[in-house]
Amino acid sequence: MLQLRFVPFYLLHASLMIDSAPSPRIEPFGTHNDRNEALDALRTEFDGLETEYPLADGSTARRTYLDSAASTLRCTVADDIVRRALRHYANTHSQLHDGARIMTHLYHQAHEIVGDFVDASDDYTVVFGGSGVTAGLNRMARVLAERRPDRDVVITTLMEHHANDLPHRKHVGNVVHVPLEKDPDGDAGRVDVAALQHAIGEYADRLNYVAVTAASNVTGVINPVHEIAKMAHEVGALCVVDAAQSAAHLPLSVQGHDPSEALDVLCMSGHKIYAPGSPGVTVARKALFDGLEPQEVGGGIVDRVETDRYEITDALPEREEAGTPNLPGALRLGATLQLLGRIGMDVIEADERELTQYALQRISEVDGLTLYGSHRLEVADRIGVITFNLEALPHGLVAAALNDYFGIAVRNECFCAQPFVRDLLGRTGGDGAPAEECGPETQPGMVRVSFGLYNTTDDVDAVVDALEDLVERPDWYRKQYRPAMDGSGDWLHRSFEHPPEASFSLTEAVDEWLQGVEATTD
Ligand code: PMP
């Protein structure tokens, strides 16, 4: 296996030198006004905004979707474009017939759009794989561990999702978790940059890379990823960025303003940026893959195969994408990101900032509500992700009641960020909480409200009104529920049930179609 001595990648790529602020590679269309109008028109173009569910009081309500940090809804504009493209569907590994050539062209175009969306130069490759950030971070942890086995330390932060922590523990070895800053209100903000600098100095010789989230899925707080990349590069380490949460909310640039602060790897999930069903994305410097065997082997990545040997293509991303790709998903992602880029992520960011400001203000006024993380935008910038607990009721009961009585979809528990959530709750220490601390009343966790571009102030008002009702009548709500008692912290309604199979069944949907055929042929 070929091993390279480390040379800072930004020194290898003088062409990355740019002296002005990065401007978007997908050129926004029309005037600022045109783009705001397009954003307004886009707000209603999502599957699932009109879905209605029965409520526990016997009525039916259109759902209010406030769980976009988990997965956004799917953009119907892109869906229509993909449906039209799929008239040409064929496998990209076929080569000469029209459909195969058209799909191959579209698949390349999807990669190009994603690269442009994150401002990647030709020094980067865009690799599709898996269904989200988890696949990309595992892949890159393996690649970077193999590339530099003598560097067995990864520095990350306390605010990471498990996906940006466990792969580094498993594949690289030692993970150091840097604490967060306290803002002037005493709340958790972004990573403590001084502590990070100190840790980088301490592990300089062994540090493989710094892995950091661009925005927290718990507090929404944004990290200074380019400043962090610069600090990592100064000691010959790399910077890997988890953009799962930021991609749908902020303009992204892997290159930044200056080569020294360019990111080495950036991963994102299409299902969190209005393209559920699309592949996970890894944008990485091509040089990182040089001389390494691809992580997965099979069809589509080889130049020549004999029974006793094979030669892998040098072409990227092909060599990292063995097998038939998820073409419809890739096209959906390409169409969606092109649409967002043409409207302009700056317009989307500004719009969401206003909504977030409004929501923080209104939610913080609910009696007995604790907000987690820095919640003044002028103190710490954040995306539209807001977590809280009510003094009056446990998070599992709040989430269930918001769904059952108000048709409001939120997430609760620890959001795959257990160390951070426990820290915010002051529940750290020891080898685990005693059993009585993990009952349905005391299970560590929070309630999370998160926005997509389809959310409005009406949605914020709806959740605030609902929370106020819960706070006014906690005993009444508590009587309607019983704890699941299965260690999950879930609460179940005592009399109301809305079984998922009552809403949709694949087998029934198939039968409906067959009955339609029967009716037309009778
Ligand atoms: N990182 C962050 C910050 C996330 O919020 C998530 C998803 N909740 C992930 C990583 C993992 O993404 P995926 O499930 O799409 O692999």
Coordinates of C-alpha atoms and ligand atoms in Angstrom, one line a residue:
M1 CA 0.0 0.0 0.0
L2 CA 1.3 3.4 -0.9
Q3 CA 1.8 5.8 1.9
L4 CA 2.5 9.5 1.4
R5 CA 4.5 11.6 3.8
F6 CA 2.2 14.4 4.9
V7 CA 2.5 17.7 2.9
P8 CA -0.2 20.2 3.7
F9 CA -2.7 19.9 0.9
Y10 CA -3.3 23.6 0.7
L11 CA 0.4 24.0 -0.3
L12 CA 0.0 21.5 -3.1
H13 CA -2.9 23.5 -4.5
A14 CA -1.8 27.1 -5.1
S15 CA -4.6 27.4 -7.6
L16 CA -7.0 27.6 -4.6
M17 CA -5.7 31.0 -3.8
I18 CA -8.5 33.5 -4.0
D19 CA -8.5 36.9 -2.4
S20 CA -12.1 38.0 -2.4
A21 CA -15.1 36.6 -0.5
P22 CA -16.3 33.3 -2.0
S23 CA -19.2 34.0 -4.4
P24 CA -21.7 31.3 -5.2
R25 CA -20.8 29.0 -8.1
I26 CA -24.4 28.5 -8.9
E27 CA -25.4 31.9 -10.1
P28 CA -28.5 33.3 -8.4
F29 CA -31.1 34.3 -10.9
G30 CA -32.9 37.6 -11.4
T31 CA -33.0 40.4 -8.8
H32 CA -33.1 40.0 -5.1
N33 CA -36.9 40.6 -5.3
D34 CA -37.3 37.9 -7.9
R35 CA -35.5 35.5 -5.7
N36 CA -37.6 36.3 -2.7
E37 CA -40.7 35.8 -4.8
A38 CA -39.4 32.4 -6.0
L39 CA -38.7 31.4 -2.3
D40 CA -42.3 32.3 -1.5
A41 CA -43.6 30.2 -4.4
L42 CA -41.3 27.3 -3.3
R43 CA -42.6 27.2 0.2
T44 CA -45.7 25.2 -0.7
E45 CA -44.0 22.9 -3.2
F46 CA -43.3 20.1 -0.8
D47 CA -44.9 16.7 -0.3
G48 CA -46.6 16.2 3.0
L49 CA -47.5 19.8 4.0
E50 CA -51.2 19.2 3.5
T51 CA -51.3 15.8 5.2
E52 CA -54.1 15.4 7.8
Y53 CA -54.2 13.2 10.9
P54 CA -56.9 12.4 13.4
L55 CA -56.4 14.0 16.9
A56 CA -57.2 12.7 20.3
D57 CA -60.2 15.0 20.7
G58 CA -61.9 13.5 17.7
S59 CA -61.1 16.2 15.2
T60 CA -58.7 16.1 12.3
A61 CA -55.9 18.5 11.7
R62 CA -53.4 19.4 9.0
R63 CA -50.1 18.5 10.4
T64 CA -47.5 21.1 11.4
Y65 CA -44.1 19.7 10.5
L66 CA -41.4 20.9 12.8
D67 CA -38.9 18.1 12.5
S68 CA -36.8 19.1 9.5
A69 CA -33.5 18.7 11.4
A70 CA -34.3 14.9 11.4
S71 CA -35.4 15.0 7.7
T72 CA -36.9 17.7 5.5
L73 CA -39.9 17.2 3.3
R74 CA -39.4 16.4 -0.3
C75 CA -39.4 19.2 -2.9
T76 CA -42.1 18.5 -5.6
V77 CA -40.4 20.8 -8.1
A78 CA -37.4 18.6 -8.1
D79 CA -39.6 15.5 -8.1
D80 CA -41.3 16.6 -11.3
I81 CA -37.9 17.3 -12.9
V82 CA -36.7 13.9 -11.9
R83 CA -39.9 12.2 -13.2
R84 CA -39.3 13.8 -16.6
A85 CA -35.6 12.8 -16.5
L86 CA -36.6 9.2 -15.7
R87 CA -38.2 8.8 -19.1
H88 CA -34.6 8.2 -20.1
Y89 CA -33.9 5.8 -17.2
A90 CA -31.1 3.3 -17.9
N91 CA -28.1 2.0 -16.0
T92 CA -25.1 4.3 -16.3
H93 CA -22.9 1.3 -16.7
S94 CA -24.5 0.6 -20.1
Q95 CA -22.7 2.8 -22.6
L96 CA -23.9 3.2 -26.1
H97 CA -27.7 3.4 -26.1
D98 CA -29.4 6.8 -25.8
G99 CA -30.9 6.2 -22.4
A100 CA -27.6 5.1 -20.9
R101 CA -25.7 8.1 -22.3
I102 CA -28.4 10.5 -21.2
M103 CA -28.4 9.1 -17.6
T104 CA -24.6 9.1 -17.5
H105 CA -24.6 12.7 -18.5
L106 CA -27.3 13.6 -15.9
Y107 CA -25.4 11.7 -13.2
H108 CA -22.3 13.7 -13.9
Q109 CA -24.3 16.8 -13.9
A110 CA -25.7 16.0 -10.5
H111 CA -22.1 15.7 -9.1
E112 CA -21.1 19.0 -10.7
I113 CA -24.1 20.8 -9.2
V114 CA -23.3 19.4 -5.7
G115 CA -19.7 20.5 -6.2
D116 CA -20.8 24.0 -7.2
F117 CA -23.3 24.2 -4.4
V118 CA -20.5 23.8 -1.9
D119 CA -18.0 25.9 -3.9
A120 CA -15.6 23.0 -4.6
S121 CA -12.8 23.6 -7.1
D122 CA -11.3 20.9 -9.4
D123 CA -9.1 19.8 -6.6
Y124 CA -12.1 18.2 -4.9
T125 CA -14.2 15.2 -5.8
V126 CA -17.8 14.7 -5.0
V127 CA -18.6 11.1 -4.0
F128 CA -22.2 9.8 -3.6
G129 CA -22.7 6.9 -1.2
G130 CA -25.1 5.5 1.5
S131 CA -28.0 7.6 2.5
G132 CA -26.4 10.4 4.5
V133 CA -23.5 11.9 6.4
T134 CA -23.0 8.6 8.4
A135 CA -21.8 6.8 5.3
G136 CA -19.4 9.6 4.3
L137 CA -17.9 10.1 7.7
N138 CA -17.3 6.4 8.1
R139 CA -15.7 6.3 4.6
M140 CA -13.4 9.2 5.3
A141 CA -12.4 8.0 8.8
R142 CA -11.3 4.7 7.1
V143 CA -9.5 6.6 4.3
L144 CA -7.7 9.0 6.6
A145 CA -6.7 6.3 9.1
E146 CA -5.2 4.3 6.3
R147 CA -3.5 7.3 4.7
R148 CA -1.7 8.3 7.9
P149 CA -1.7 5.4 10.4
D150 CA 0.9 7.2 12.5
R151 CA -1.6 9.9 13.3
D152 CA -4.0 8.2 15.6
V153 CA -5.8 11.2 17.2
V154 CA -8.9 13.0 16.1
I155 CA -10.1 16.1 17.8
T156 CA -13.8 16.7 17.8
T157 CA -16.2 18.8 20.0
L158 CA -18.6 18.0 22.7
M159 CA -21.5 19.1 20.4
E160 CA -21.2 16.3 17.8
H161 CA -23.8 13.9 16.5
H162 CA -22.7 10.3 17.1
A163 CA -22.0 10.1 13.4
N164 CA -19.2 12.6 13.8
D165 CA -17.7 10.8 16.7
L166 CA -18.1 7.0 16.6
P167 CA -16.5 6.4 13.2
H168 CA -13.4 8.3 14.3
R169 CA -13.2 6.2 17.5
K170 CA -13.7 3.0 15.6
H171 CA -11.4 3.6 12.6
V172 CA -8.7 6.1 13.8
G173 CA -8.5 5.3 17.5
N174 CA -8.4 8.2 20.0
V175 CA -11.0 10.9 20.0
V176 CA -10.6 14.1 22.1
H177 CA -13.7 16.0 22.8
V178 CA -13.2 19.8 23.2
P179 CA -15.7 21.6 25.4
L180 CA -17.9 24.5 24.2
E181 CA -17.8 28.2 25.0
K182 CA -20.2 29.6 27.5
D183 CA -21.9 32.7 26.1
P184 CA -22.4 35.9 28.3
D185 CA -25.7 34.4 29.6
G186 CA -23.9 31.2 30.7
D187 CA -25.4 29.1 27.9
A188 CA -23.5 26.7 25.7
G189 CA -22.3 28.3 22.5
R190 CA -19.9 27.2 19.8
V191 CA -16.8 25.2 20.3
D192 CA -14.3 26.9 22.7
V193 CA -11.7 28.0 20.1
A194 CA -9.0 28.6 22.7
A195 CA -9.5 25.1 24.2
L196 CA -9.5 23.7 20.6
Q197 CA -6.2 25.5 19.9
H198 CA -4.7 24.1 23.1
A199 CA -5.8 20.5 22.2
I200 CA -4.4 20.9 18.7
G201 CA -1.1 22.0 20.2
E202 CA -1.1 19.2 22.7
Y203 CA -1.7 16.4 20.1
A204 CA 0.1 18.2 17.1
D205 CA 2.3 15.2 16.2
R206 CA -0.4 12.6 16.4
L207 CA -3.3 14.6 15.2
N208 CA -4.9 13.2 12.0
Y209 CA -7.8 15.6 11.6
V210 CA -10.2 17.9 13.5
A211 CA -13.8 16.7 12.9
V212 CA -16.4 19.4 13.6
T213 CA -20.0 20.0 12.9
A214 CA -20.8 23.2 11.0
A215 CA -24.0 23.6 13.0
S216 CA -25.3 21.6 16.0
N217 CA -28.4 19.4 15.7
V218 CA -29.1 20.1 19.3
T219 CA -28.7 23.8 19.8
G220 CA -28.5 25.0 16.2
V221 CA -25.3 26.9 17.1
I222 CA -22.9 27.5 14.2
N223 CA -19.1 26.7 14.4
P224 CA -16.3 28.8 12.7
V225 CA -15.2 25.9 10.5
H226 CA -12.8 27.8 8.4
E227 CA -11.0 29.2 11.4
I228 CA -10.8 25.7 12.7
A229 CA -9.4 24.4 9.4
K230 CA -6.7 27.0 9.5
M231 CA -5.7 25.9 13.1
A232 CA -5.6 22.2 12.1
H233 CA -3.5 22.9 9.0
E234 CA -0.9 24.8 11.0
V235 CA 0.1 21.5 12.6
G236 CA -0.2 19.4 9.5
A237 CA -3.7 18.1 10.4
L238 CA -6.8 18.1 8.2
C239 CA -10.3 19.4 8.8
V240 CA -13.4 17.2 8.3
V241 CA -16.8 19.0 8.5
D242 CA -20.2 17.5 9.2
A243 CA -22.6 19.8 7.2
A244 CA -25.6 17.6 7.9
Q245 CA -27.5 20.4 9.6
S246 CA -26.0 23.5 8.0
A247 CA -26.4 22.5 4.3
A248 CA -30.1 23.4 4.0
H249 CA -29.7 26.7 6.0
L250 CA -26.4 28.4 5.2
P251 CA -24.3 29.1 2.1
L252 CA -21.4 26.6 2.1
S253 CA -17.9 27.0 0.7
V254 CA -15.3 24.3 1.1
Q255 CA -12.7 26.7 -0.2
G256 CA -13.4 29.6 2.2
H257 CA -11.5 32.9 1.6
D258 CA -8.0 31.5 1.6
P259 CA -6.3 28.2 0.8
S260 CA -5.1 27.9 4.4
E261 CA -8.7 27.7 5.6
A262 CA -10.1 25.4 2.9
L263 CA -11.9 22.4 4.3
D264 CA -10.5 19.0 3.4
V265 CA -13.7 17.0 3.7
L266 CA -17.3 18.0 3.9
C267 CA -20.2 15.6 4.3
M268 CA -23.9 16.2 3.9
S269 CA -27.2 14.3 3.8
G270 CA -29.6 14.9 0.9
H271 CA -32.6 13.9 3.0
K272 CA -31.9 17.0 5.2
I273 CA -31.9 19.3 2.3
Y274 CA -35.3 18.6 0.7
A275 CA -34.2 15.5 -1.2
P276 CA -35.2 12.4 0.8
G277 CA -34.2 9.3 -1.1
S278 CA -30.9 10.8 -2.4
P279 CA -27.5 9.5 -1.6
G280 CA -25.1 10.8 1.1
V281 CA -22.5 13.2 -0.2
T282 CA -18.8 13.4 0.5
V283 CA -16.8 16.3 -0.9
A284 CA -13.1 15.7 -0.4
R285 CA -9.8 16.7 -1.8
K286 CA -8.9 14.3 -4.6
A287 CA -5.4 13.9 -3.3
L288 CA -6.7 12.2 -0.1
F289 CA -7.6 9.1 -2.2
D290 CA -4.2 8.9 -4.1
G291 CA -2.7 5.5 -4.0
L292 CA -5.3 4.0 -1.7
E293 CA -7.4 1.0 -2.6
P294 CA -11.1 2.1 -2.8
Q295 CA -13.2 1.4 0.3
E296 CA -15.6 -0.8 -1.7
V297 CA -14.8 -2.8 -4.9
G298 CA -17.0 -4.3 -7.5
G299 CA -18.4 -3.3 -10.9
G300 CA -17.9 0.1 -12.5
I301 CA -14.5 1.0 -10.9
V302 CA -12.1 -1.3 -12.8
D303 CA -10.1 -0.9 -16.0
R304 CA -9.2 -4.6 -16.2
V305 CA -10.0 -7.7 -14.3
E306 CA -8.3 -11.1 -14.6
T307 CA -9.1 -14.0 -12.4
D308 CA -5.9 -13.4 -10.3
R309 CA -5.7 -9.6 -10.4
Y310 CA -7.6 -6.4 -11.2
E311 CA -6.7 -2.8 -12.0
I312 CA -8.8 0.0 -10.5
T313 CA -9.5 3.1 -12.5
D314 CA -7.8 6.3 -11.4
A315 CA -10.9 8.3 -12.2
L316 CA -12.7 10.0 -9.4
P317 CA -15.4 9.8 -8.2
E318 CA -15.9 6.5 -10.1
R319 CA -13.3 4.6 -8.1
E320 CA -15.1 5.4 -4.9
E321 CA -18.6 4.5 -6.3
A322 CA -18.6 0.8 -6.9
G323 CA -21.9 -0.7 -8.2
T324 CA -25.0 0.8 -9.8
P325 CA -25.6 4.2 -8.3
N326 CA -28.9 5.5 -6.8
L327 CA -29.6 7.5 -10.0
P328 CA -33.1 8.8 -9.2
G329 CA -31.8 10.0 -5.8
A330 CA -28.7 11.6 -7.3
L331 CA -30.8 13.5 -9.9
R332 CA -33.2 14.6 -7.2
L333 CA -30.4 16.0 -5.2
G334 CA -28.9 17.7 -8.2
A335 CA -32.2 19.3 -9.2
T336 CA -32.9 20.4 -5.6
L337 CA -29.5 22.0 -5.0
Q338 CA -29.6 23.8 -8.4
L339 CA -33.0 25.2 -7.4
L340 CA -31.8 26.3 -4.0
G341 CA -28.6 27.7 -5.5
R342 CA -30.5 29.7 -8.1
I343 CA -32.7 31.2 -5.4
G344 CA -29.6 31.8 -3.4
M345 CA -28.7 30.3 0.0
D346 CA -28.1 33.9 1.2
V347 CA -31.8 34.6 0.6
I348 CA -32.9 31.4 2.3
E349 CA -30.5 32.0 5.3
A350 CA -31.9 35.6 5.8
D351 CA -35.4 34.4 5.7
E352 CA -34.8 31.6 8.2
R353 CA -33.0 33.9 10.5
E354 CA -36.0 36.0 10.8
L355 CA -38.2 33.0 11.6
T356 CA -35.7 31.7 14.1
Q357 CA -35.5 35.1 15.9
Y358 CA -39.3 35.2 16.1
A359 CA -39.5 31.6 17.4
L360 CA -36.7 32.1 20.0
Q361 CA -38.5 35.1 21.3
R362 CA -42.0 33.5 21.4
I363 CA -40.9 30.1 22.7
S364 CA -38.7 31.6 25.5
E365 CA -41.8 33.5 26.8
V366 CA -43.6 30.2 27.7
D367 CA -43.8 29.8 31.4
G368 CA -41.5 27.3 33.0
L369 CA -39.7 26.6 29.7
T370 CA -35.9 26.1 29.6
L371 CA -34.2 26.7 26.3
Y372 CA -30.9 25.0 25.7
G373 CA -27.8 26.6 24.2
S374 CA -27.1 30.1 23.4
H375 CA -30.3 31.7 22.3
R376 CA -29.5 35.3 21.4
L377 CA -28.6 35.4 17.7
E378 CA -26.5 38.5 18.3
V379 CA -24.4 36.4 20.8
A380 CA -24.1 33.1 18.9
D381 CA -25.3 32.5 15.4
R382 CA -27.6 29.6 15.0
I383 CA -29.8 27.9 12.4
G384 CA -33.5 27.1 13.0
V385 CA -33.1 24.3 15.6
I386 CA -34.5 25.0 19.0
T387 CA -34.5 22.6 22.0
F388 CA -36.2 23.0 25.3
N389 CA -37.9 21.3 28.3
L390 CA -41.0 22.2 30.2
E391 CA -40.8 22.2 34.0
A392 CA -44.3 20.8 34.1
L393 CA -44.0 17.7 31.9
P394 CA -41.3 15.2 30.7
H395 CA -40.1 15.6 27.1
G396 CA -41.7 12.3 26.0
L397 CA -45.1 13.4 27.2
V398 CA -44.7 16.8 25.6
A399 CA -43.8 15.4 22.2
A400 CA -46.7 12.9 22.4
A401 CA -49.2 15.5 23.4
L402 CA -48.1 17.9 20.7
N403 CA -48.7 15.2 18.2
D404 CA -51.9 13.7 19.6
Y405 CA -53.7 17.0 20.5
F406 CA -52.3 19.5 18.1
G407 CA -50.9 17.6 15.0
I408 CA -47.5 19.1 15.6
A409 CA -44.5 16.9 14.7
V410 CA -41.4 17.5 16.8
R411 CA -38.5 15.3 17.9
N412 CA -37.5 14.4 21.5
E413 CA -34.9 12.5 23.5
C414 CA -31.2 12.9 22.8
F415 CA -31.0 13.4 19.0
C416 CA -28.1 11.0 18.6
A417 CA -25.9 13.4 20.6
Q418 CA -26.0 11.8 24.1
P419 CA -22.9 13.3 25.6
F420 CA -23.9 16.8 24.6
V421 CA -27.5 16.5 25.7
R422 CA -26.4 15.0 29.1
D423 CA -24.0 17.8 29.5
L424 CA -26.6 20.5 28.8
L425 CA -28.9 18.8 31.3
G426 CA -26.2 18.6 33.9
R427 CA -26.5 14.8 33.9
T428 CA -22.9 13.8 33.4
G429 CA -20.5 11.9 35.6
G430 CA -20.2 8.3 36.8
D431 CA -20.6 5.2 34.7
G432 CA -24.2 5.9 33.9
A433 CA -27.3 7.2 35.7
P434 CA -28.9 4.9 38.3
A435 CA -32.0 3.1 37.1
E436 CA -34.4 5.4 38.9
E437 CA -32.9 8.3 36.9
C438 CA -33.9 6.7 33.6
G439 CA -37.6 6.2 34.2
P440 CA -40.2 7.9 32.0
E441 CA -40.1 11.0 34.1
T442 CA -36.4 11.4 34.2
Q443 CA -35.1 9.9 31.0
P444 CA -32.5 12.4 29.7
G445 CA -33.7 14.3 26.8
M446 CA -35.4 17.4 25.4
V447 CA -37.9 18.5 22.9
R448 CA -36.7 19.9 19.5
V449 CA -38.5 22.2 17.1
S450 CA -36.7 22.6 13.8
F451 CA -37.5 24.5 10.6
G452 CA -37.5 24.1 6.9
L453 CA -38.1 26.8 4.3
Y454 CA -41.8 25.8 4.3
N455 CA -42.3 26.8 7.9
T456 CA -44.0 30.1 8.8
T457 CA -44.7 32.3 11.9
D458 CA -48.1 30.5 11.9
D459 CA -46.3 27.2 12.7
V460 CA -44.4 28.9 15.5
D461 CA -47.6 30.4 16.9
A462 CA -49.2 27.0 16.7
V463 CA -46.5 25.3 18.8
V464 CA -46.4 28.2 21.3
D465 CA -50.2 28.1 21.8
A466 CA -49.9 24.3 22.3
L467 CA -47.1 24.6 24.8
E468 CA -49.0 27.3 26.7
D469 CA -52.0 24.9 27.0
L470 CA -49.7 22.1 28.2
V471 CA -48.2 24.4 30.8
E472 CA -51.7 25.6 32.0
R473 CA -53.1 22.1 32.3
P474 CA -50.2 19.7 33.0
D475 CA -52.2 17.5 35.3
W476 CA -55.0 17.0 32.8
Y477 CA -52.5 16.0 30.1
R478 CA -50.6 13.7 32.5
K479 CA -53.9 11.9 33.2
Q480 CA -54.3 11.1 29.5
Y481 CA -51.0 9.3 29.3
R482 CA -49.2 6.3 30.8
P483 CA -45.5 5.6 30.5
A484 CA -44.5 2.9 28.0
M485 CA -42.3 1.3 30.8
D486 CA -40.0 -0.2 28.2
G487 CA -37.0 1.9 29.0
S488 CA -37.7 4.2 26.1
G489 CA -39.0 7.3 27.9
D490 CA -42.1 7.2 25.6
W491 CA -45.6 8.0 26.8
L492 CA -48.7 6.4 25.4
H493 CA -52.2 7.8 25.3
R494 CA -54.6 5.8 27.4
S495 CA -57.5 5.8 25.0
F496 CA -56.5 7.4 21.7
E497 CA -54.7 5.3 19.0
H498 CA -53.7 6.2 15.5
P499 CA -52.0 3.1 14.2
P500 CA -49.6 3.8 11.3
E501 CA -51.2 1.0 9.2
A502 CA -54.5 2.9 9.3
S503 CA -52.8 5.8 7.3
F504 CA -51.1 3.9 4.6
S505 CA -50.4 0.3 3.5
L506 CA -48.2 -0.6 0.5
T507 CA -50.2 -3.8 0.0
E508 CA -53.5 -2.0 0.0
A509 CA -52.2 0.7 -2.4
V510 CA -51.2 -2.1 -4.8
D511 CA -54.6 -3.7 -4.5
E512 CA -56.3 -0.4 -5.2
W513 CA -54.4 -0.2 -8.4
L514 CA -55.3 -3.8 -9.4
Q515 CA -59.0 -3.1 -8.6
G516 CA -58.8 0.0 -10.9
V517 CA -57.4 -2.3 -13.7
E518 CA -60.2 -4.8 -13.1
A519 CA -62.8 -2.1 -13.2
T520 CA -61.6 -0.7 -16.5
T521 CA -61.3 -4.2 -18.1
D522 CA -64.7 -5.5 -16.9
Ligands
PMP1 N1 -24.6 14.9 11.9 C1 -25.6 15.7 12.3 C2 -25.2 17.0 12.9 C3 -26.9 15.3 12.2 O1 -27.9 16.1 12.6 C4 -27.2 14.0 11.6 C5 -28.6 13.5 11.4 N2 -29.4 13.7 12.5 C6 -26.1 13.2 11.2 C7 -24.8 13.7 11.3 C8 -26.3 11.9 10.6 O2 -26.9 12.0 9.3 P1 -27.5 10.8 8.5 O3 -28.5 10.2 9.5 O4 -28.2 11.4 7.4 O5 -26.4 9.9 8.2

